[in-house]
């Protein structure tokens, strides 16, 4: 008789810049789970739309382009998730600031979300995952064993983004970044398709003022506690 493999799913949702990806990646490594950054998947679709010169407000044109998009995830030896768009590695390009805002618009289109849904669910069926995004606990994996809603104040998140960009050699004013963070928060929480909101059974964790190590420990503690239940 075939026995079904028991896969564990941890859903981490929250606004941009709350530290989801670095914490989730690290926790996945500690637990031996696969880390799936769904924001990177949305960014990859959006990069294609951007490169084709399509206006994200032209939803018909965005939807028509979807069948041309083939996305694959690869994991490097360092465990980092690399994104392939129609065979080309776009891992670095999807992080450009102009792609961030563009993705916020493209990801509000219901057909784009439907296009990516099965891919995300399929990954969680095959292996134990920590998946981070906006609607993982509410829509993509409502049966996830552990759900965490990770937040931090907009100012804290803007400061972290400013530091990240600086480390990558991109100088950008803090005020501009804060405005973008607020704009993306607004888009992500006010869209009608899968708006950012905590699942009713999510554990809330506010990381404002935390060091990375403190947030990492708190997340691991929540996951371990729920896995024992
Ligand atoms: O997490 P991130 O900043 O890389 O996400 C980029 C954009 O993608 C963000 O504006 C919201 C969107 N997104 C989404 O709508 N659903 C997800 N599951 C993940 C990201």
Coordinates of N, CA and C and ligand atoms in Angstrom, one line a residue:
X1 N 0.8 -1.2 0.0 CA 0.0 0.0 0.0 C 0.9 1.3 0.0
X2 N 0.5 2.2 -0.8 CA 1.3 3.4 -0.9 C 1.0 4.3 0.4
X3 N 2.1 4.7 1.0 CA 1.9 5.6 2.2 C 2.1 7.0 1.7
X4 N 1.3 7.9 2.2 CA 1.5 9.3 1.7 C 2.5 10.0 2.6
X5 N 3.4 10.7 1.9 CA 4.5 11.4 2.6 C 3.8 12.6 3.4
X6 N 4.2 12.8 4.6 CA 3.6 13.9 5.4 C 4.4 15.1 5.2
X7 N 3.9 16.1 4.5 CA 4.6 17.3 4.3 C 4.1 18.4 5.2
X8 N 5.0 19.2 5.8 CA 4.6 20.3 6.7 C 4.6 21.6 5.9
X9 N 3.6 22.4 6.1 CA 3.7 23.7 5.4 C 3.6 24.8 6.5
X10 N 4.6 25.8 6.3 CA 4.6 26.9 7.2 C 4.3 28.1 6.3
X11 N 3.3 28.9 6.6 CA 2.9 30.1 5.8 C 3.3 31.3 6.5
X12 N 4.2 32.2 5.9 CA 4.5 33.4 6.5 C 4.1 34.6 5.6
X13 N 3.1 35.3 6.1 CA 2.6 36.4 5.3 C 2.9 37.7 6.0
X14 N 2.8 38.8 5.3 CA 3.1 40.1 5.9 C 3.4 41.1 4.8
X15 N 3.5 42.4 5.2 CA 3.8 43.5 4.3 C 5.3 43.4 3.8
X16 N 5.6 44.2 2.8 CA 7.0 44.1 2.2 C 7.9 44.7 3.3
X17 N 9.1 44.1 3.3 CA 10.1 44.7 4.2 C 10.0 44.3 5.6
X18 N 9.1 43.4 6.0 CA 9.0 43.0 7.4 C 10.1 42.0 7.8
X19 N 10.9 41.6 6.8 CA 11.9 40.6 7.1 C 11.5 39.2 6.9
X20 N 10.4 39.0 6.2 CA 9.9 37.7 5.9 C 10.9 36.8 5.3
X21 N 11.5 37.3 4.1 CA 12.3 36.4 3.4 C 13.6 35.9 4.1
X22 N 14.3 36.9 4.7 CA 15.5 36.4 5.4 C 15.2 35.5 6.6
X23 N 14.1 35.8 7.3 CA 13.8 35.0 8.4 C 13.3 33.6 7.9
X24 N 12.5 33.6 6.9 CA 11.9 32.3 6.4 C 13.0 31.5 5.8
X25 N 13.9 32.1 5.1 CA 15.0 31.3 4.5 C 15.9 30.7 5.6
X26 N 16.2 31.4 6.6 CA 17.0 30.9 7.7 C 16.3 29.8 8.4
X27 N 15.0 30.0 8.7 CA 14.2 29.0 9.5 C 14.1 27.7 8.6
X28 N 14.0 27.9 7.3 CA 13.9 26.7 6.5 C 15.2 25.9 6.5
X29 N 16.3 26.6 6.6 CA 17.6 25.9 6.6 C 17.7 25.1 8.0
X30 N 17.3 25.8 9.0 CA 17.3 25.1 10.4 C 16.5 23.9 10.4
X31 N 15.3 23.9 9.7 CA 14.4 22.8 9.9 C 14.5 21.8 8.7
X32 N 15.3 22.1 7.7 CA 15.5 21.2 6.6 C 14.3 21.2 5.6
X33 N 13.6 22.4 5.6 CA 12.4 22.6 4.7 C 12.9 23.4 3.5
X34 N 12.1 23.3 2.4 CA 12.4 24.1 1.3 C 11.8 25.5 1.4
X35 N 12.5 26.6 1.2 CA 12.0 27.9 1.3 C 11.5 28.4 0.0
X36 N 10.2 28.8 -0.1 CA 9.7 29.3 -1.3 C 9.3 30.8 -1.1
X37 N 9.9 31.7 -1.9 CA 9.7 33.1 -1.9 C 8.7 33.4 -3.0
X38 N 7.4 33.5 -2.6 CA 6.4 33.7 -3.7 C 6.4 35.1 -4.3
X39 N 7.0 36.1 -3.5 CA 7.1 37.4 -4.0 C 8.0 37.4 -5.3
X40 N 9.1 36.6 -5.2 CA 10.0 36.4 -6.3 C 9.3 35.9 -7.6
X41 N 8.3 35.0 -7.3 CA 7.5 34.4 -8.4 C 6.7 35.5 -9.1
X42 N 6.0 36.3 -8.3 CA 5.2 37.4 -8.8 C 6.1 38.5 -9.5
X43 N 7.3 38.7 -8.9 CA 8.2 39.6 -9.5 C 8.6 39.2 -10.9
X44 N 8.8 37.8 -11.1 CA 9.3 37.3 -12.3 C 8.2 37.4 -13.4
X45 N 7.0 37.2 -13.1 CA 5.9 37.4 -14.0 C 5.9 38.9 -14.4
X46 N 6.0 39.7 -13.4 CA 5.9 41.2 -13.7 C 7.1 41.7 -14.5
X47 N 8.3 41.1 -14.3 CA 9.4 41.5 -15.1 C 9.1 41.2 -16.6
X48 N 8.5 40.1 -16.9 CA 8.2 39.8 -18.3 C 7.2 40.9 -18.9
X49 N 6.2 41.2 -18.1 CA 5.2 42.2 -18.5 C 5.9 43.5 -18.7
X50 N 6.8 43.9 -17.8 CA 7.6 45.1 -17.9 C 8.4 45.2 -19.1
X51 N 9.2 44.1 -19.4 CA 10.1 44.0 -20.5 C 9.3 44.1 -21.9
X52 N 8.1 43.6 -21.8 CA 7.2 43.6 -23.1 C 6.6 45.0 -23.2
X53 N 6.8 45.9 -22.3 CA 6.3 47.3 -22.4 C 4.8 47.4 -22.2
X54 N 4.2 46.4 -21.5 CA 2.8 46.3 -21.3 C 2.5 47.2 -20.0
X55 N 1.4 48.0 -20.1 CA 1.0 48.8 -19.0 C 0.2 47.8 -18.0
X56 N 0.5 47.7 -16.7 CA -0.2 46.8 -15.9 C -1.7 47.1 -15.7
X57 N -2.1 48.4 -16.1 CA -3.5 48.8 -16.0 C -4.2 48.1 -17.2
X58 N -3.5 47.7 -18.2 CA -4.1 47.1 -19.4 C -4.2 45.6 -19.1
X59 N -5.2 45.3 -18.2 CA -5.3 43.9 -17.7 C -5.4 42.9 -18.9
X60 N -6.2 43.2 -19.9 CA -6.4 42.3 -21.1 C -5.0 41.9 -21.6
X61 N -4.1 42.9 -21.8 CA -2.8 42.6 -22.4 C -2.0 41.8 -21.5
X62 N -2.1 42.0 -20.2 CA -1.3 41.2 -19.2 C -1.8 39.8 -19.3
X63 N -3.1 39.6 -19.3 CA -3.7 38.2 -19.3 C -3.3 37.5 -20.6
X64 N -3.3 38.2 -21.7 CA -2.9 37.6 -23.0 C -1.5 37.1 -23.0
X65 N -0.6 37.8 -22.2 CA 0.8 37.5 -22.2 C 1.1 36.3 -21.3
X66 N 0.2 36.0 -20.4 CA 0.6 34.9 -19.4 C 1.0 33.6 -20.0
X67 N 0.3 33.1 -21.1 CA 0.8 31.8 -21.7 C 2.2 31.8 -22.2
X68 N 2.8 33.0 -22.4 CA 4.2 33.1 -22.9 C 5.2 33.0 -21.8
X69 N 4.7 32.9 -20.6 CA 5.6 33.0 -19.4 C 5.9 31.6 -18.8
X70 N 7.1 31.2 -18.8 CA 7.5 29.9 -18.1 C 8.5 30.2 -17.0
X71 N 8.0 29.8 -15.8 CA 8.8 30.2 -14.6 C 9.4 28.9 -14.0
X72 N 10.6 28.9 -13.6 CA 11.2 27.8 -12.9 C 12.0 28.3 -11.7
X73 N 12.0 27.5 -10.6 CA 12.8 27.9 -9.4 C 13.9 26.9 -9.4
X74 N 15.1 27.4 -9.1 CA 16.3 26.5 -8.9 C 16.9 26.9 -7.6
X75 N 17.5 26.0 -6.9 CA 18.2 26.3 -5.7 C 19.7 26.1 -5.8
X76 N 20.4 27.2 -5.6 CA 21.9 27.1 -5.7 C 22.5 26.3 -4.5
X77 N 23.8 26.0 -4.6 CA 24.4 25.2 -3.5 C 24.3 26.0 -2.2
X78 N 24.2 27.3 -2.3 CA 24.1 28.2 -1.1 C 22.6 28.1 -0.5
X79 N 21.7 27.4 -1.2 CA 20.4 27.3 -0.8 C 19.5 28.4 -1.2
X80 N 20.1 29.4 -1.9 CA 19.3 30.6 -2.4 C 18.4 30.2 -3.6
X81 N 17.2 30.8 -3.6 CA 16.3 30.5 -4.6 C 16.6 31.4 -5.8
X82 N 16.8 30.7 -7.0 CA 17.1 31.5 -8.2 C 15.9 31.4 -9.1
X83 N 15.6 32.5 -9.8 CA 14.4 32.5 -10.6 C 14.7 32.5 -12.1
X84 N 14.1 31.6 -12.8 CA 14.3 31.5 -14.3 C 13.1 31.9 -15.0
X85 N 13.2 32.8 -15.9 CA 12.1 33.3 -16.7 C 12.4 32.9 -18.2
X86 N 11.6 32.0 -18.7 CA 11.8 31.4 -20.0 C 13.2 31.0 -20.2
X87 N 13.8 30.4 -19.2 CA 15.1 29.8 -19.3 C 16.3 30.8 -18.8
X88 N 16.0 32.1 -18.7 CA 17.0 33.1 -18.3 C 17.0 33.3 -16.8
X89 N 18.1 33.4 -16.2 CA 18.2 33.7 -14.8 C 18.0 35.2 -14.5
X90 N 16.9 35.5 -13.9 CA 16.5 36.9 -13.6 C 16.5 37.3 -12.1
X91 N 17.2 36.4 -11.4 CA 17.2 36.6 -9.9 C 17.6 38.0 -9.4
X92 N 18.6 38.6 -10.1 CA 19.0 39.9 -9.7 C 18.0 41.0 -10.2
X93 N 17.7 40.8 -11.5 CA 16.8 41.9 -12.1 C 15.5 42.1 -11.4
X94 N 14.9 41.0 -10.9 CA 13.6 41.2 -10.3 C 13.6 42.1 -9.0
X95 N 14.8 42.3 -8.5 CA 14.9 43.1 -7.3 C 15.0 44.6 -7.6
X96 N 15.1 45.0 -8.8 CA 15.2 46.5 -9.1 C 14.0 47.2 -8.6
X97 N 14.2 48.4 -8.0 CA 13.1 49.1 -7.3 C 11.9 49.3 -8.3
X98 N 12.2 49.6 -9.6 CA 11.0 49.8 -10.5 C 10.1 48.6 -10.6
X99 N 10.8 47.4 -10.4 CA 10.0 46.2 -10.6 C 9.1 46.0 -9.3
X100 N 9.6 46.5 -8.2 CA 8.8 46.3 -6.9 C 7.4 47.0 -7.1
X101 N 7.4 48.2 -7.5 CA 6.1 48.9 -7.6 C 5.3 48.3 -8.7
X102 N 5.9 47.9 -9.8 CA 5.3 47.3 -11.0 C 4.6 46.0 -10.6
X103 N 5.3 45.2 -9.7 CA 4.8 43.9 -9.3 C 3.5 44.1 -8.4
X104 N 3.6 45.2 -7.6 CA 2.4 45.5 -6.8 C 1.2 45.6 -7.6
X105 N 1.3 46.3 -8.8 CA 0.2 46.5 -9.7 C -0.2 45.2 -10.4
X106 N 0.8 44.5 -10.9 CA 0.5 43.2 -11.7 C -0.2 42.2 -10.8
X107 N 0.3 42.1 -9.5 CA -0.1 41.0 -8.7 C -1.6 41.3 -8.2
X108 N -2.1 42.4 -8.5 CA -3.5 42.7 -8.1 C -4.5 42.1 -9.1
X109 N -4.0 41.6 -10.2 CA -4.9 41.0 -11.3 C -5.3 39.6 -10.9
X110 N -6.6 39.3 -10.8 CA -7.0 37.9 -10.3 C -6.4 36.8 -11.2
X111 N -6.4 37.1 -12.5 CA -5.9 36.0 -13.5 C -4.4 35.7 -13.3
X112 N -3.7 36.7 -12.8 CA -2.2 36.5 -12.6 C -2.1 35.6 -11.3
X113 N -3.0 35.9 -10.3 CA -2.9 35.1 -9.1 C -3.3 33.6 -9.4
X114 N -4.4 33.5 -10.2 CA -4.8 32.1 -10.6 C -3.7 31.4 -11.3
X115 N -3.0 32.1 -12.2 CA -2.0 31.5 -13.0 C -0.9 30.9 -12.1
X116 N -0.6 31.5 -11.0 CA 0.5 31.1 -10.1 C 0.1 30.2 -9.0
X117 N -1.3 30.1 -8.8 CA -1.8 29.3 -7.6 C -1.3 27.8 -7.6
X118 N -1.5 27.1 -8.8 CA -1.3 25.7 -8.8 C 0.2 25.4 -8.6
X119 N 1.0 26.3 -9.2 CA 2.5 26.1 -9.0 C 2.9 26.2 -7.6
X120 N 2.3 27.1 -6.8 CA 2.7 27.2 -5.4 C 2.1 26.0 -4.6
X121 N 0.9 25.6 -4.9 CA 0.3 24.5 -4.2 C 1.1 23.2 -4.5
X122 N 1.5 23.1 -5.7 CA 2.2 21.9 -6.1 C 3.5 21.7 -5.4
X123 N 4.2 22.8 -5.1 CA 5.5 22.8 -4.4 C 5.2 22.3 -3.0
X124 N 4.1 22.7 -2.4 CA 3.8 22.4 -1.0 C 3.4 20.9 -0.9
X125 N 2.9 20.4 -2.0 CA 2.5 19.0 -2.0 C 3.7 18.0 -2.0
X126 N 4.7 18.5 -2.6 CA 5.9 17.6 -2.9 C 6.9 17.6 -1.7
X127 N 6.9 18.6 -0.9 CA 8.0 18.7 0.1 C 7.5 19.6 1.2
X128 N 8.2 19.5 2.4 CA 7.8 20.4 3.5 C 8.4 21.8 3.1
X129 N 7.6 22.8 3.2 CA 8.0 24.2 2.8 C 7.7 25.2 3.9
X130 N 8.5 26.3 3.8 CA 8.2 27.5 4.4 C 8.0 28.5 3.2
X131 N 6.7 28.9 3.1 CA 6.4 29.8 1.9 C 6.0 31.1 2.4
X132 N 6.7 32.2 1.9 CA 6.3 33.5 2.3 C 5.6 34.3 1.2
X133 N 4.7 35.2 1.6 CA 4.0 36.0 0.6 C 3.0 36.9 1.3
X134 N 1.8 37.0 0.6 CA 0.8 37.9 1.2 C -0.5 37.1 1.5
X135 N -0.7 36.0 0.7 CA -2.0 35.3 0.8 C -1.7 33.8 1.0
X136 N -0.6 33.5 1.6 CA -0.3 32.0 1.7 C -1.2 31.4 2.7
X137 N -1.3 32.0 3.9 CA -2.1 31.4 4.9 C -3.6 31.5 4.7
X138 N -4.0 32.5 3.9 CA -5.4 32.7 3.6 C -6.0 32.0 2.4
X139 N -5.2 32.0 1.3 CA -5.7 31.5 0.0 C -4.9 30.3 -0.5
X140 N -3.6 30.4 -0.6 CA -2.8 29.4 -1.2 C -2.7 28.1 -0.4
X141 N -2.4 28.2 0.9 CA -2.3 27.0 1.7 C -3.1 27.2 3.0
X142 N -4.4 27.3 2.8 CA -5.3 27.5 4.0 C -5.1 26.4 5.1
X143 N -4.6 25.2 4.6 CA -4.5 24.1 5.5 C -3.1 24.0 6.2
X144 N -2.3 25.1 5.9 CA -0.9 25.0 6.5 C -0.9 24.8 8.0
X145 N 0.0 24.0 8.5 CA 0.0 23.6 9.9 C 0.4 24.8 10.7
X146 N 1.3 25.7 10.2 CA 1.7 26.9 10.9 C 1.5 28.1 10.1
X147 N 0.9 29.1 10.7 CA 0.7 30.4 9.9 C 1.2 31.6 10.8
X148 N 2.1 32.4 10.2 CA 2.6 33.5 10.9 C 2.3 34.8 10.1
X149 N 1.9 35.8 10.8 CA 1.7 37.1 10.2 C 2.8 38.0 10.7
X150 N 3.7 38.3 9.9 CA 4.9 39.1 10.3 C 4.8 40.5 9.9
X151 N 4.9 41.4 10.9 CA 4.8 42.8 10.6 C 6.0 43.6 11.2
X152 N 6.1 44.9 10.8 CA 7.0 45.8 11.5 C 6.4 47.2 11.1
X153 N 6.8 48.3 11.8 CA 6.2 49.6 11.4 C 6.8 50.0 10.1
X154 N 6.0 50.8 9.3 CA 6.5 51.3 8.0 C 7.9 51.9 8.1
X155 N 8.1 52.7 9.1 CA 9.4 53.4 9.3 C 10.5 52.4 9.4
X156 N 10.3 51.4 10.2 CA 11.3 50.3 10.4 C 11.6 49.6 9.1
X157 N 10.5 49.3 8.4 CA 10.7 48.5 7.1 C 11.4 49.4 6.1
X158 N 11.1 50.7 6.1 CA 11.7 51.6 5.1 C 13.2 51.7 5.4
X159 N 13.5 51.7 6.7 CA 14.9 51.8 7.1 C 15.7 50.6 6.7
X160 N 15.1 49.4 6.9 CA 15.8 48.2 6.5 C 16.0 48.1 5.0
X161 N 15.0 48.6 4.2 CA 15.1 48.6 2.7 C 16.2 49.5 2.3
X162 N 16.3 50.7 3.0 CA 17.3 51.7 2.7 C 18.7 51.1 2.9
X163 N 18.9 50.4 4.0 CA 20.1 49.7 4.3 C 20.5 48.7 3.2
X164 N 19.5 47.8 2.9 CA 19.7 46.8 1.9 C 20.1 47.4 0.6
X165 N 19.4 48.4 0.1 CA 19.7 49.0 -1.2 C 21.2 49.6 -1.1
X166 N 21.5 50.2 0.0 CA 22.8 50.8 0.1 C 23.9 49.8 0.0
X167 N 23.6 48.6 0.7 CA 24.6 47.5 0.6 C 24.8 47.0 -0.8
X168 N 23.7 47.2 -1.6 CA 23.8 46.7 -3.0 C 24.3 47.8 -3.9
X169 N 24.7 49.0 -3.3 CA 25.2 50.1 -4.1 C 24.2 51.0 -4.7
X170 N 22.9 50.9 -4.3 CA 21.9 51.8 -4.8 C 21.6 52.8 -3.8
X171 N 21.9 54.1 -4.1 CA 21.6 55.2 -3.1 C 20.2 55.7 -3.4
X172 N 19.3 55.7 -2.4 CA 18.0 56.2 -2.6 C 17.6 56.8 -1.3
X173 N 16.9 58.0 -1.4 CA 16.5 58.7 -0.1 C 15.5 57.9 0.7
X174 N 15.7 58.0 2.0 CA 14.8 57.3 3.0 C 13.3 57.7 2.8
X175 N 13.1 59.0 2.6 CA 11.7 59.5 2.4 C 11.0 58.9 1.2
X176 N 11.8 58.7 0.1 CA 11.2 58.1 -1.1 C 10.9 56.7 -0.8
X177 N 11.8 56.0 -0.1 CA 11.5 54.6 0.2 C 10.3 54.4 1.1
X178 N 10.2 55.3 2.1 CA 9.1 55.2 3.0 C 7.8 55.4 2.2
X179 N 7.8 56.4 1.3 CA 6.6 56.6 0.5 C 6.2 55.4 -0.3
X180 N 7.3 54.7 -0.9 CA 7.0 53.5 -1.7 C 6.5 52.4 -0.8
X181 N 7.0 52.3 0.4 CA 6.6 51.2 1.3 C 5.1 51.4 1.6
X182 N 4.7 52.7 1.9 CA 3.3 53.0 2.2 C 2.4 52.8 1.0
X183 N 2.9 53.1 -0.2 CA 2.1 52.9 -1.4 C 1.9 51.4 -1.7
X184 N 2.9 50.6 -1.5 CA 2.8 49.2 -1.7 C 1.9 48.6 -0.6
X185 N 2.0 49.0 0.6 CA 1.1 48.6 1.7 C -0.3 48.8 1.3
X186 N -0.6 50.1 0.8 CA -1.9 50.4 0.4 C -2.4 49.5 -0.7
X187 N -1.6 49.4 -1.8 CA -2.0 48.5 -2.9 C -2.3 47.1 -2.4
X188 N -1.4 46.5 -1.6 CA -1.5 45.1 -1.2 C -2.7 44.9 -0.3
X189 N -3.0 45.9 0.5 CA -4.1 45.6 1.5 C -5.5 46.0 0.9
X190 N -5.5 46.9 -0.1 CA -6.8 47.4 -0.6 C -7.2 46.7 -1.9
X191 N -6.4 45.8 -2.5 CA -6.8 45.2 -3.8 C -8.0 44.2 -3.5
X192 N -8.8 44.0 -4.5 CA -9.9 43.1 -4.2 C -9.5 41.6 -4.3
X193 N -8.4 41.3 -5.1 CA -8.0 39.9 -5.2 C -7.0 39.6 -4.1
X194 N -7.4 38.7 -3.3 CA -6.5 38.2 -2.2 C -5.7 39.3 -1.5
X195 N -6.4 40.3 -0.9 CA -5.7 41.3 -0.2 C -4.8 40.8 0.9
X196 N -3.8 41.6 1.3 CA -3.0 41.2 2.4 C -3.8 41.3 3.7
X197 N -4.0 40.2 4.4 CA -4.6 40.2 5.7 C -4.2 39.0 6.4
X198 N -4.2 39.0 7.8 CA -3.8 37.8 8.5 C -4.9 36.7 8.4
X199 N -4.5 35.5 8.3 CA -5.5 34.4 8.4 C -6.0 34.4 9.9
X200 N -7.3 34.0 10.1 CA -7.8 34.0 11.4 C -7.0 33.2 12.4
X201 N -6.3 32.2 11.9 CA -5.6 31.3 12.8 C -4.1 31.6 12.8
X202 N -3.7 32.8 12.3 CA -2.2 33.1 12.2 C -1.7 33.6 13.5
X203 N -0.5 33.3 13.8 CA 0.2 33.9 15.0 C 0.8 35.3 14.5
X204 N 0.5 36.4 15.2 CA 1.0 37.7 14.8 C 2.3 37.9 15.5
X205 N 3.3 38.4 14.7 CA 4.6 38.7 15.2 C 5.0 40.1 14.7
X206 N 5.2 41.0 15.6 CA 5.6 42.4 15.2 C 7.1 42.5 15.5
X207 N 7.9 42.7 14.5 CA 9.4 42.6 14.6 C 10.0 44.0 14.8
X208 N 9.2 45.1 14.9 CA 9.7 46.4 15.1 C 10.7 46.5 16.2
X209 N 11.9 47.0 15.8 CA 13.0 47.2 16.8 C 13.7 45.9 17.1
X210 N 13.3 44.8 16.6 CA 14.0 43.5 16.8 C 15.3 43.5 16.0
X211 N 16.3 42.7 16.6 CA 17.4 42.4 15.7 C 17.0 41.2 14.9
X212 N 17.7 40.9 13.8 CA 17.4 39.7 13.0 C 17.4 38.5 13.9
X213 N 18.4 38.3 14.7 CA 18.5 37.1 15.6 C 17.2 37.0 16.5
X214 N 16.7 38.1 17.0 CA 15.5 38.0 17.9 C 14.3 37.5 17.1
X215 N 14.2 38.1 15.9 CA 13.0 37.7 15.0 C 13.1 36.2 14.6
X216 N 14.4 35.8 14.3 CA 14.6 34.4 13.9 C 14.3 33.4 15.0
X217 N 14.7 33.8 16.2 CA 14.4 32.9 17.3 C 12.9 32.8 17.6
X218 N 12.2 33.9 17.5 CA 10.8 34.0 17.8 C 10.0 33.1 16.7
X219 N 10.4 33.2 15.5 CA 9.8 32.5 14.4 C 10.0 31.0 14.6
X220 N 11.2 30.6 14.9 CA 11.6 29.2 15.1 C 10.8 28.6 16.3
X221 N 10.6 29.4 17.3 CA 9.9 29.0 18.5 C 8.4 28.8 18.2
X222 N 7.8 29.7 17.4 CA 6.4 29.5 17.0 C 6.3 28.2 16.2
X223 N 7.2 28.0 15.2 CA 7.1 26.8 14.3 C 7.2 25.6 15.2
X224 N 8.2 25.5 16.0 CA 8.4 24.3 16.8 C 7.2 24.0 17.7
X225 N 6.7 25.1 18.3 CA 5.6 24.9 19.2 C 4.4 24.3 18.5
X226 N 4.1 24.8 17.2 CA 3.0 24.3 16.5 C 3.2 22.9 15.9
X227 N 4.5 22.6 15.6 CA 4.7 21.3 15.1 C 4.6 20.2 16.1
X228 N 4.7 20.6 17.4 CA 4.6 19.6 18.5 C 3.1 19.3 18.8
X229 N 2.3 20.3 18.4 CA 0.8 20.1 18.8 C 0.2 19.0 18.1
Ligands
LIG1 O1 7.5 40.1 -1.1 P1 7.9 41.0 -2.3 O2 8.1 42.4 -1.9 O3 9.0 40.4 -3.1 O4 6.6 41.0 -3.2 C1 6.5 41.7 -4.4 C2 5.1 42.0 -4.7 O5 4.4 40.8 -5.0 C3 4.3 42.7 -3.6 O6 3.9 44.0 -4.0 C4 3.0 41.9 -3.4 C5 3.1 40.8 -4.4 N1 2.9 39.5 -3.8 C6 1.6 39.0 -3.8 O7 0.7 39.7 -4.2 N2 1.3 37.8 -3.3 C7 2.3 37.0 -2.8 N3 2.0 35.8 -2.4 C8 3.7 37.5 -2.8 C9 3.9 38.8 -3.3

